[in-house]
Short mmCIF file of C-alpha atoms and ligand atoms in Angstrom, two decimals:
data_model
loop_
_atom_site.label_atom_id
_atom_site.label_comp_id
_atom_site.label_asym_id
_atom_site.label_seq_id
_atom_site.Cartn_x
_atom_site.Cartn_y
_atom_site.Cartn_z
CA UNK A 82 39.52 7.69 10.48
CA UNK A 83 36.17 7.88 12.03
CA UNK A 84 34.45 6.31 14.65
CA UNK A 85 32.27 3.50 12.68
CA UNK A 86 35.76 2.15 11.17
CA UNK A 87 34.96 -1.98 10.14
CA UNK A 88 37.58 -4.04 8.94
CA UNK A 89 37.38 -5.56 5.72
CA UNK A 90 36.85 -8.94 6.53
CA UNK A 91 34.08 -8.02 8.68
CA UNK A 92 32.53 -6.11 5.54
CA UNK A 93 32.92 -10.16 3.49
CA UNK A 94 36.57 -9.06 2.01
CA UNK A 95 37.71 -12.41 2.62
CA UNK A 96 34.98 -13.96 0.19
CA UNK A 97 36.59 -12.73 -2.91
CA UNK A 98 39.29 -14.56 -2.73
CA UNK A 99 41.25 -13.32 -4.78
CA UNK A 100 44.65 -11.82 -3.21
CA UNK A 101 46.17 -8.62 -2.07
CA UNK A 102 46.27 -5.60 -3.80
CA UNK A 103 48.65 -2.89 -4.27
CA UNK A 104 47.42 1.07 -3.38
CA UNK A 105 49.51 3.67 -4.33
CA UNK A 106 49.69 6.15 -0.99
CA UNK A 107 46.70 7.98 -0.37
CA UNK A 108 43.94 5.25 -1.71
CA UNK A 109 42.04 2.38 0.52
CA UNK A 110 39.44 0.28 -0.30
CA UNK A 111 36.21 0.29 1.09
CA UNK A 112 32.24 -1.43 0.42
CA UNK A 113 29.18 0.59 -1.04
CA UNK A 114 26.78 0.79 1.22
CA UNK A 115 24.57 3.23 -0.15
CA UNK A 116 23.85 4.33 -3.69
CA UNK A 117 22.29 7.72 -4.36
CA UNK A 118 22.12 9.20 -7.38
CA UNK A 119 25.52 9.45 -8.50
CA UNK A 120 26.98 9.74 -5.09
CA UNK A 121 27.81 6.64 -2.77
CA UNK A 122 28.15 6.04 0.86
CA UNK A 123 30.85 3.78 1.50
CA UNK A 124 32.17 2.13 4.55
CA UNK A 125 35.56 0.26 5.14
CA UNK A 126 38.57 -0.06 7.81
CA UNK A 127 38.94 4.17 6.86
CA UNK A 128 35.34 4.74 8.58
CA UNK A 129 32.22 5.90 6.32
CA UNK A 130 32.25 8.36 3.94
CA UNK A 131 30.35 9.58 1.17
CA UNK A 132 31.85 9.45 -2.65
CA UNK A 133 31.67 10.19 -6.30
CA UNK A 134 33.34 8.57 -9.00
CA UNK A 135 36.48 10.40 -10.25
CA UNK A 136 36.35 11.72 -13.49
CA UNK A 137 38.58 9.22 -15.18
CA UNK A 138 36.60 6.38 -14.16
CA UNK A 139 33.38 8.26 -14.97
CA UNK A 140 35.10 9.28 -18.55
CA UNK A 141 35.77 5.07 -18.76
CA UNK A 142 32.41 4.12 -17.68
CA UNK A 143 30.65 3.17 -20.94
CA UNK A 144 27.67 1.53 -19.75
CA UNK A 145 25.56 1.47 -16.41
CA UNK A 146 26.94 -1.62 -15.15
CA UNK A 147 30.64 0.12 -14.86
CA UNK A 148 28.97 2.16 -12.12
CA UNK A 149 29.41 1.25 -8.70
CA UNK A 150 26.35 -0.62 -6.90
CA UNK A 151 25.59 -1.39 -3.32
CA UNK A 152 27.90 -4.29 -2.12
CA UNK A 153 31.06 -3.33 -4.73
CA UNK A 154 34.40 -2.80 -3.57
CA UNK A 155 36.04 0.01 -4.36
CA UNK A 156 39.30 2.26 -4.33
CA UNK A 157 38.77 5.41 -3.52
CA UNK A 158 41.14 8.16 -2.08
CA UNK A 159 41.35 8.73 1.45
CA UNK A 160 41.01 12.67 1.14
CA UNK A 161 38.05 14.11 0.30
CA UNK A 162 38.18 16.38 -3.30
CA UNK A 163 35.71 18.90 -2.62
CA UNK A 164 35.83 19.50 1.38
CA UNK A 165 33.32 16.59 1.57
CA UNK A 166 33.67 13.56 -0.10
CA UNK A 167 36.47 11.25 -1.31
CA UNK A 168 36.73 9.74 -5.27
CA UNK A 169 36.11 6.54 -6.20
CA UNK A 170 38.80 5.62 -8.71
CA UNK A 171 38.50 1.86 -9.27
CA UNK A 172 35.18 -0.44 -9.03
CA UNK A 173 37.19 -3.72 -7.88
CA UNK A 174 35.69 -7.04 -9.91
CA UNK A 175 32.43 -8.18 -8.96
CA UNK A 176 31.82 -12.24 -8.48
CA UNK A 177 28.77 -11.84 -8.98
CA UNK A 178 26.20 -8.78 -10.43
CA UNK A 179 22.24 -9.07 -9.88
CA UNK A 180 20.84 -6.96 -12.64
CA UNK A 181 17.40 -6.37 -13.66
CA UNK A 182 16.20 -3.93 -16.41
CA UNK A 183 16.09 -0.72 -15.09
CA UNK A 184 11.95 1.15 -15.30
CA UNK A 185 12.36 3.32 -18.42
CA UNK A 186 11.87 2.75 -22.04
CA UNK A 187 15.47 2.27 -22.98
CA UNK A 188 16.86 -0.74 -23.26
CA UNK A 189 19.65 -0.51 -19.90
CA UNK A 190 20.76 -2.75 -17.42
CA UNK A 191 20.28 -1.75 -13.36
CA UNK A 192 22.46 -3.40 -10.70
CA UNK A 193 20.58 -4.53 -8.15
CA UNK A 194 23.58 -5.55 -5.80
CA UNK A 195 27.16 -6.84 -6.57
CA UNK A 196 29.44 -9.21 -5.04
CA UNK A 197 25.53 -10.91 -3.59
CA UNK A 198 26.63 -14.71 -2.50
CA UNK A 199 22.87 -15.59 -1.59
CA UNK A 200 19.77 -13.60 -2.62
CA UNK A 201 16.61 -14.69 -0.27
CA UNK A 202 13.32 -14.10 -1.91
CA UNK A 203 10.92 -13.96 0.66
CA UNK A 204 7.63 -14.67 0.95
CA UNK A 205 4.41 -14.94 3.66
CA UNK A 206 1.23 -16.36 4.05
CA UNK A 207 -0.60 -13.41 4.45
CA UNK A 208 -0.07 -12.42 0.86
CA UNK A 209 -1.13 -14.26 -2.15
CA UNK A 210 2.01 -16.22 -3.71
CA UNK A 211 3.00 -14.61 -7.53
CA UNK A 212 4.99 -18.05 -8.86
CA UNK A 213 5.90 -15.85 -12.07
CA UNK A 214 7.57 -13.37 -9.61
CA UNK A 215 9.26 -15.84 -7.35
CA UNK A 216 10.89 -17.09 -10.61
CA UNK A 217 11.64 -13.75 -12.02
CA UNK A 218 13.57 -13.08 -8.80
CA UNK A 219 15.08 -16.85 -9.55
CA UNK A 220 16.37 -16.63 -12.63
CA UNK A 221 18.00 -12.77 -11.94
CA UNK A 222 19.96 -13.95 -8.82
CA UNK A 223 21.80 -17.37 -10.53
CA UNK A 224 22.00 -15.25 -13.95
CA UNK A 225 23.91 -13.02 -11.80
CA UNK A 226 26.31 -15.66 -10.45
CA UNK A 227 24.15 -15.41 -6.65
CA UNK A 228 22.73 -18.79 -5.03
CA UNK A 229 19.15 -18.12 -4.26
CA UNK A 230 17.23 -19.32 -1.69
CA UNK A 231 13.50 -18.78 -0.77
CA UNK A 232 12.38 -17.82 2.77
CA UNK A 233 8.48 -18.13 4.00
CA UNK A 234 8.45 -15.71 6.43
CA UNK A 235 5.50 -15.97 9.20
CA UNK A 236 4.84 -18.95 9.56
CA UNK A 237 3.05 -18.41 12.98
CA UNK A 238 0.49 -16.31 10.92
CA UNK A 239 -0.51 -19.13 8.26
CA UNK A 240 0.30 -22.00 6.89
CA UNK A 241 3.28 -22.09 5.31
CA UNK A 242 4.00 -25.65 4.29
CA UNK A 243 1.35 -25.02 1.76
CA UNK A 244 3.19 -22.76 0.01
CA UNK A 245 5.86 -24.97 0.21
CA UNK A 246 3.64 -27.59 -1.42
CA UNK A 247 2.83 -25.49 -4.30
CA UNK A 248 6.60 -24.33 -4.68
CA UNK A 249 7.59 -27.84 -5.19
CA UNK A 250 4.72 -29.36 -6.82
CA UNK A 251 5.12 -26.87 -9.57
CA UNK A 252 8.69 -27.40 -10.10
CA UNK A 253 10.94 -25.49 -8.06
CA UNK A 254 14.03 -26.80 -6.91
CA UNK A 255 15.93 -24.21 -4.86
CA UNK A 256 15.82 -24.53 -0.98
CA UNK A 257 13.07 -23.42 0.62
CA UNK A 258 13.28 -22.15 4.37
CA UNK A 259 10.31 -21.56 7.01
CA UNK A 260 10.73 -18.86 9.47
CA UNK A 261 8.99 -16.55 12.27
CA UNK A 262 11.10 -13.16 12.48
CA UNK A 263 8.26 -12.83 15.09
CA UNK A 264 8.80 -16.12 16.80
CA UNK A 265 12.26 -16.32 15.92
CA UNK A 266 11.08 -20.24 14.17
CA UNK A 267 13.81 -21.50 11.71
CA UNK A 268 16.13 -18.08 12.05
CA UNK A 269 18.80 -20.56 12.72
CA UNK A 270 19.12 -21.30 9.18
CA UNK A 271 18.97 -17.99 7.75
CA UNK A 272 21.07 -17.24 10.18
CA UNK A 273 23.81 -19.58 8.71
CA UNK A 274 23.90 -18.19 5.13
CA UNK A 275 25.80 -15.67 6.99
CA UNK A 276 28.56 -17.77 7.28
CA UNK A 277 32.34 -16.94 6.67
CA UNK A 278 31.41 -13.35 5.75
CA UNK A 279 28.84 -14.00 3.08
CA UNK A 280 26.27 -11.13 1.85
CA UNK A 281 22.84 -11.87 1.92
CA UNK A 282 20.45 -9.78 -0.02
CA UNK A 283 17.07 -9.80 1.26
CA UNK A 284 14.18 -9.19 -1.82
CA UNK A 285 10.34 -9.78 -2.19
CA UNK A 286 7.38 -7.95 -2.34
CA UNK A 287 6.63 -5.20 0.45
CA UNK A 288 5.16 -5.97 3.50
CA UNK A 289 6.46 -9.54 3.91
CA UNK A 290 8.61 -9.05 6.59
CA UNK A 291 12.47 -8.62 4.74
CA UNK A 292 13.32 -5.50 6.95
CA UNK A 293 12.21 -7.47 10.14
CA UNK A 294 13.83 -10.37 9.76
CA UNK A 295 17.24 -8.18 8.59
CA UNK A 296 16.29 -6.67 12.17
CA UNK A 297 15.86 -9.80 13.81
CA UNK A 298 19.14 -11.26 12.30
CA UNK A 299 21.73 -8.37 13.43
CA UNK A 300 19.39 -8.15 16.80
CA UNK A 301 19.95 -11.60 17.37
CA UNK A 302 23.67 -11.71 16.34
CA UNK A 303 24.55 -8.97 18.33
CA UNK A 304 22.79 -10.47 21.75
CA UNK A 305 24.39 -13.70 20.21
CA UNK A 306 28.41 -12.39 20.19
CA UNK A 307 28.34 -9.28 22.28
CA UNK A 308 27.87 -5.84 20.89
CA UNK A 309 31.42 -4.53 21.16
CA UNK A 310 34.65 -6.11 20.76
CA UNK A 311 37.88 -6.13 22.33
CA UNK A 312 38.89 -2.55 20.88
CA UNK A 313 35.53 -1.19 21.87
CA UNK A 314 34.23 -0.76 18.47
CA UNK A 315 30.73 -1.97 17.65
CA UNK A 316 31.59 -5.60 16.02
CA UNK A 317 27.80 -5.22 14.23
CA UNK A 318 27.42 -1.91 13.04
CA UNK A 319 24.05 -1.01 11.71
CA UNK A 320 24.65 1.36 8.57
CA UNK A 321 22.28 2.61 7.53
CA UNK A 322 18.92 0.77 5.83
CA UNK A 323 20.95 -0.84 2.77
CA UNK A 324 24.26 -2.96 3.98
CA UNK A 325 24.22 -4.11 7.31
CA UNK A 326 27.14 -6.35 9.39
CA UNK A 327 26.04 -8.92 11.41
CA UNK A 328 26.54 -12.68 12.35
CA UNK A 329 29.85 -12.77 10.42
CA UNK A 330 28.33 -11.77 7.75
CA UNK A 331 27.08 -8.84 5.59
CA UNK A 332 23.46 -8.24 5.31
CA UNK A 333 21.53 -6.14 2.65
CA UNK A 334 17.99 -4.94 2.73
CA UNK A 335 16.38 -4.26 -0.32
CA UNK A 336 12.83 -2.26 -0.67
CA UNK A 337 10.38 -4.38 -1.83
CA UNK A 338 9.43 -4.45 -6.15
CA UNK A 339 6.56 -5.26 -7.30
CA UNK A 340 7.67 -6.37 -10.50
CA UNK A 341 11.16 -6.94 -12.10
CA UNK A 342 11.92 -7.15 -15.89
CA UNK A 343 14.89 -9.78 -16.90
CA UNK A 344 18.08 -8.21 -17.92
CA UNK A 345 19.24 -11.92 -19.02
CA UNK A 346 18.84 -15.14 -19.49
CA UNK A 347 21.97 -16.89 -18.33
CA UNK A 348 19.68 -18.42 -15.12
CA UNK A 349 16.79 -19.71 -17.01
CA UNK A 350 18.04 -23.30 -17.99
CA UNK A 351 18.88 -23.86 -14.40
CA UNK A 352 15.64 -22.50 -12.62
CA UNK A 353 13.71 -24.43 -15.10
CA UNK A 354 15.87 -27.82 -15.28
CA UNK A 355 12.38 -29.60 -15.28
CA UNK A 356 11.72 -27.76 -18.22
CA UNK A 357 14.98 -28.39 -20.14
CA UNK A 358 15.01 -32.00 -19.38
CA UNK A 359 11.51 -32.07 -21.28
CA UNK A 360 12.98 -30.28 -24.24
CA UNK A 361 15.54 -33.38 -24.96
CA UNK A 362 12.74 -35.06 -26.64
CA UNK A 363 11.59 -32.13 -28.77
CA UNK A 364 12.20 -33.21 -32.68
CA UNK A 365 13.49 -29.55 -33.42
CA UNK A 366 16.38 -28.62 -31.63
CA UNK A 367 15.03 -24.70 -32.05
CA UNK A 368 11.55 -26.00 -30.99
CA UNK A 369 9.32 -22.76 -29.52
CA UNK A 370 7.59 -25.20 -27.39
CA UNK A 371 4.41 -23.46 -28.32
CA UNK A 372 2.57 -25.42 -31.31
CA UNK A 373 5.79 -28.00 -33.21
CA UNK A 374 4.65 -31.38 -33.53
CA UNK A 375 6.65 -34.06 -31.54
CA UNK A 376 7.42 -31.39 -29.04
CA UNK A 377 8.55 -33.47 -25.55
CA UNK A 378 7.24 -29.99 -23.25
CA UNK A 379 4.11 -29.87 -24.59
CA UNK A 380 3.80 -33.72 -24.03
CA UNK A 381 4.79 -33.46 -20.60
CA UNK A 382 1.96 -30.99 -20.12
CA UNK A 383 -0.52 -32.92 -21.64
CA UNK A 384 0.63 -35.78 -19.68
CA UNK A 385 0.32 -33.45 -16.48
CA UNK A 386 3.64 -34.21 -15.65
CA UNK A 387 4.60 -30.15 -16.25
CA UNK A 388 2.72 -27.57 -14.41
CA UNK A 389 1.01 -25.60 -17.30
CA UNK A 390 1.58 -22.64 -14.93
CA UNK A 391 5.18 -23.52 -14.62
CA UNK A 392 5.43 -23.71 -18.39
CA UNK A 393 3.36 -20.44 -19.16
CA UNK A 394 5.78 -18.61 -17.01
CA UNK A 395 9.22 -20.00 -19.14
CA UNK A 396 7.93 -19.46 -22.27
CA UNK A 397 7.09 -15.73 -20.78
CA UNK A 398 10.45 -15.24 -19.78
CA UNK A 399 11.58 -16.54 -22.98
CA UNK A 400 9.94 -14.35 -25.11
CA UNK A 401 10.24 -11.69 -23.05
CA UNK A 402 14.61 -12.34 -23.26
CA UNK A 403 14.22 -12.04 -27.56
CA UNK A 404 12.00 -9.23 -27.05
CA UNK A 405 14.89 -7.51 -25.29
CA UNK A 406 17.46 -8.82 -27.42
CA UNK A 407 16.00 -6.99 -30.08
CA UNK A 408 15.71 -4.15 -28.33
CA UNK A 409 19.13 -3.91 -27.36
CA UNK A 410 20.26 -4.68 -31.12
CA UNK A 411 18.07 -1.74 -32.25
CA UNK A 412 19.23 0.37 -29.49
CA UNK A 413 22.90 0.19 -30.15
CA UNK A 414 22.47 0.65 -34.07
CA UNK A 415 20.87 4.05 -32.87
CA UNK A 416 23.80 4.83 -30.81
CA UNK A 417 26.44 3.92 -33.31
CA UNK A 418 24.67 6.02 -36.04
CA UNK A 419 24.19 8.98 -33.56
CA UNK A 420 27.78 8.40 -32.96
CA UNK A 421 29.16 8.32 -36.45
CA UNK A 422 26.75 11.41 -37.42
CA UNK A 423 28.40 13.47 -34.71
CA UNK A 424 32.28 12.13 -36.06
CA UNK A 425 30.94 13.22 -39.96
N1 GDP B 743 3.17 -12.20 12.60
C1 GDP B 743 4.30 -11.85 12.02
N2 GDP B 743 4.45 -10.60 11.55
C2 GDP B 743 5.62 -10.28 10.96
C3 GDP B 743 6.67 -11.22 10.81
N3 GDP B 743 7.68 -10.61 10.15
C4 GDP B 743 7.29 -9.34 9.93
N4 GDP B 743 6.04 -9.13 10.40
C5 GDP B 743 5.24 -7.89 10.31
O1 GDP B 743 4.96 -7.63 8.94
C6 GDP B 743 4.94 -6.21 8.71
C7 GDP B 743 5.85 -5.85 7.53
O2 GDP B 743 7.19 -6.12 7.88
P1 GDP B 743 8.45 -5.41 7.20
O3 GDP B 743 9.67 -6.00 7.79
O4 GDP B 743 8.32 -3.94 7.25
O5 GDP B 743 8.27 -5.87 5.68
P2 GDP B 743 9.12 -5.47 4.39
O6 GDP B 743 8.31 -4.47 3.66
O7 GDP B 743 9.25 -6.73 3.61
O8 GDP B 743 10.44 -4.95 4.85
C8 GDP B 743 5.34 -5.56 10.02
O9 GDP B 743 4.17 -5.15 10.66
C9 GDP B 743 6.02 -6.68 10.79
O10 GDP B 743 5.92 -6.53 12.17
C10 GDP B 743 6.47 -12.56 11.32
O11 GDP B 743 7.29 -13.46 11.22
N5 GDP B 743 5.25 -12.81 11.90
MG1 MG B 744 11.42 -3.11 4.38
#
C-alpha cells in the first residue's frame, strides 16, 4: 500500500449500489483516474498505481466501450506483472457511460467518463453562448444515463441572467446554476451535487472557468472539513488533473471540446420534450418535421411558439443520428465480410 491510499466510499463506491463482491486473493478494486493510451492510472483503498488490461480481458474486449474509462471500477491484481504496473482483469458495470463519437472517420464510440451521476456544462459571459453545443453536451450526458446540469460561471464578469433568459426562452429545461469561482457566488449549490459521494464531471468549452471552479470546489471543501483525517491521511486528495475527491464527493475535470459528435440518441426526446410534445399533432406518425403537411412542429414555429433555433438544432441532431446509423450498418457489413474472407 502506498501513501495516497482512499477508501472506496470516499472514491463514490457507495453510489453503485449494488452489493459486495467476491475477490479471489490477490485482486482489489480500485477507480480510473487517468486514461492514457492503453495504460490507466488507478486509485483505490490499495494506493495509486498505474495498469493495463490483462490479456484475457483485452482478448474479450470486442468494441471500444469494453475498455476501461476514467471514473470505472475495476479489478485489478494487487501485484504488478511487469515490475511496474498491476492488470486490470474486470471493468465492474457502469450506471451510467457518457459517450461521444470518437474524431476519426470510423464509425466508433469514445467514453467520455463512466459511472458520471451529474455532468455540468459550463458556460460564461465572456464567451459567446453555442445553444447547438450546450444541447449536444445535453443530449450525450442523459443518453448516457448522467443528470445534467448547466453552470454560468462568472457571473461577476457579465451578465449572466441573460444567458439564462435565452436558455429558457428557447426551450431548455434542465437546471441552470449561476456562479463566481472568483467570488465564490452560488458555489454552494455546485457544491451540493457532491453529495453522498456523487461524481461530477465538469465539460464546456475552454477558457470558461471548469478547472477553476474544480479548484475552487476541493479548495473550499478542504478549508470546509479539514485537510487530514483522523488517521492522518489527506481526506481530499488531489490526483492528478482528471478525478479529484472532494466535498464527499468525486470530482472530474475534463479539457475543454470544441465540438462533440452524438454517439446516440437515447437523450434526445427528453432534452427536447418541447419538441416531442409538438410532434403529437403531426398527421404522420414518421413525420420529418421538415416540409409534411399538417405537421404540429412546424405549426408551432410558425406560431412562434418553438424557437426556430431550437428546432434547427433537433432536426440537426436527428439527421445527424441516421447519418450515423448508416454508417455503423455499413461499417459492420465491412467487418463481417473482412471477417468471413479471412475464415474462407
Ligand atoms: N472573473 C472571473 N474569472 C474566472 C472565473 N472562473 C475562472 N476565471 C478565469 O478564467 C480563465 C480560464 O479558467 P480555467 O479554469 O482555466 O478554464 P477552463 O479552460 O474551462 O478549465 C482563468 O484566467 C481564470 O482565472 C470567475 O468566476 N470569474
Ligand atoms: Mg481546464
Amino acid at each position: 500500500m502506498n501513501s495516497s491510499a482512499v477508501s472506496l466510499d470516499l472514491l463514490g463506491w457507495q453510489r453503485r449500489n449494488s452489493g459486495d463482491l467476491q475477490l479471489p486473493a490477490g485482486q482489489v478494486i480500485s477507480r480510473v483516474v487517468v486514461e492514457h493510451r492503453g495504460a490507466y492510472e488507478l486509485l483505490g483503498p490499495h494506493g495509486w498505481c498505474e495498469a493495463v488490461l490483462d490479456s484475457v480481458a483485452r482478448e474479450r474486449a470486442d468494441e471500444p466501450t469494453d475498455y476501461p474509462a476514467v471514473g470505472d471500477w475495476v479489478v485489478h491484481t494487487v501485484e504488478p506483472i511487469d515490475n511496474r504496473r498491476v492488470a486490470i482483469v474486470e471493468v465492474l458495470p457502469r450506471h451510467s457511460m457518457v459517450t461521444r463519437r470518437a474524431s476519426g472517420a470510423a464509425p466508433l464510440p469514445q467514453v467520455v467518463g463512466a459511472n458520471i451521476d451529474t455532468l455540468a456544462i459550463v458556460t460564461s459571459p465572456d464567451q459567446d453562448l453555442d445553444e447547438h453545443l450546450i444541447e449536444r453536451y445535453l443530449v450525450t450526458a442523459i443518453g448516457g444515463g448522467a443528470s445534467a446540469v448547466l453552470v454560468i460561471n462568472k457571473t461577476d464578469l457579465g451578465d449572466g441572467d441573460a444567458i439564462r433568459g435565452r436558455l429558457t426562452s428557447r426551450g431548455v429545461e434542465q437546471q441552470i446554476l449561476m456562479v463566481s469561482a472568483k467570488t465564490g457566488d452560488g458555489m454552494s449549490a455546485l457544491a451540493n451535487l457532491l453529495a453522498g459521494g456523487a461524481t461530477v464531471a465538469f465539460t464546456g468549452a475552454s477558457g470558461v472557468g471548469k478547472s477553476t471552479l474544480v479548484n475552487r470546489l476541493v479548495g473550499d471543501s478542504v478549508l470546509a472539513t479539514g485537510a487530514v483525517d483522523d488517521e492522518g491521511a489527506g481526506r481530499h486528495t488531489t490526483v492528478r488533473r482528471e478525478l479529484l475527491v472532494a466535498g464527499g464527493g468525486v470530482l472530474i475535470d475534463t479539457p475543454g471540446l470544441r465540438e462533440l459528435q452524438l454517439w446516440n440518441g437515447k437523450g434526445l426526446d427528453q432534452v427536447f420534450s418541447d419538441v416531442v410534445r409538438f410532434a403529437v399533432r403531426c398527421k404522420f406518425a414518421d413525420c420529418s418535421h421538415r416540409d409534411e403537411p399538417d405537421c404540429g412542429v412546424v405549426g408551432a414555429r410558425v406560431r412562434g411558439d418553438l424557437d426556430p433555433d431550437r428546432l434547427a438544432s433537433y432536426l440537426e441532431l436527428c439527421h445527424e443520428l441516421s447519418e450515423l446509423e448508416e454508417e455503423i450498418d455499413e461499417y459492420q457489413r465491412t467487418r463481417r465480410r473482412r471477417r468471413d474472407a479471412r475464415r474462407s
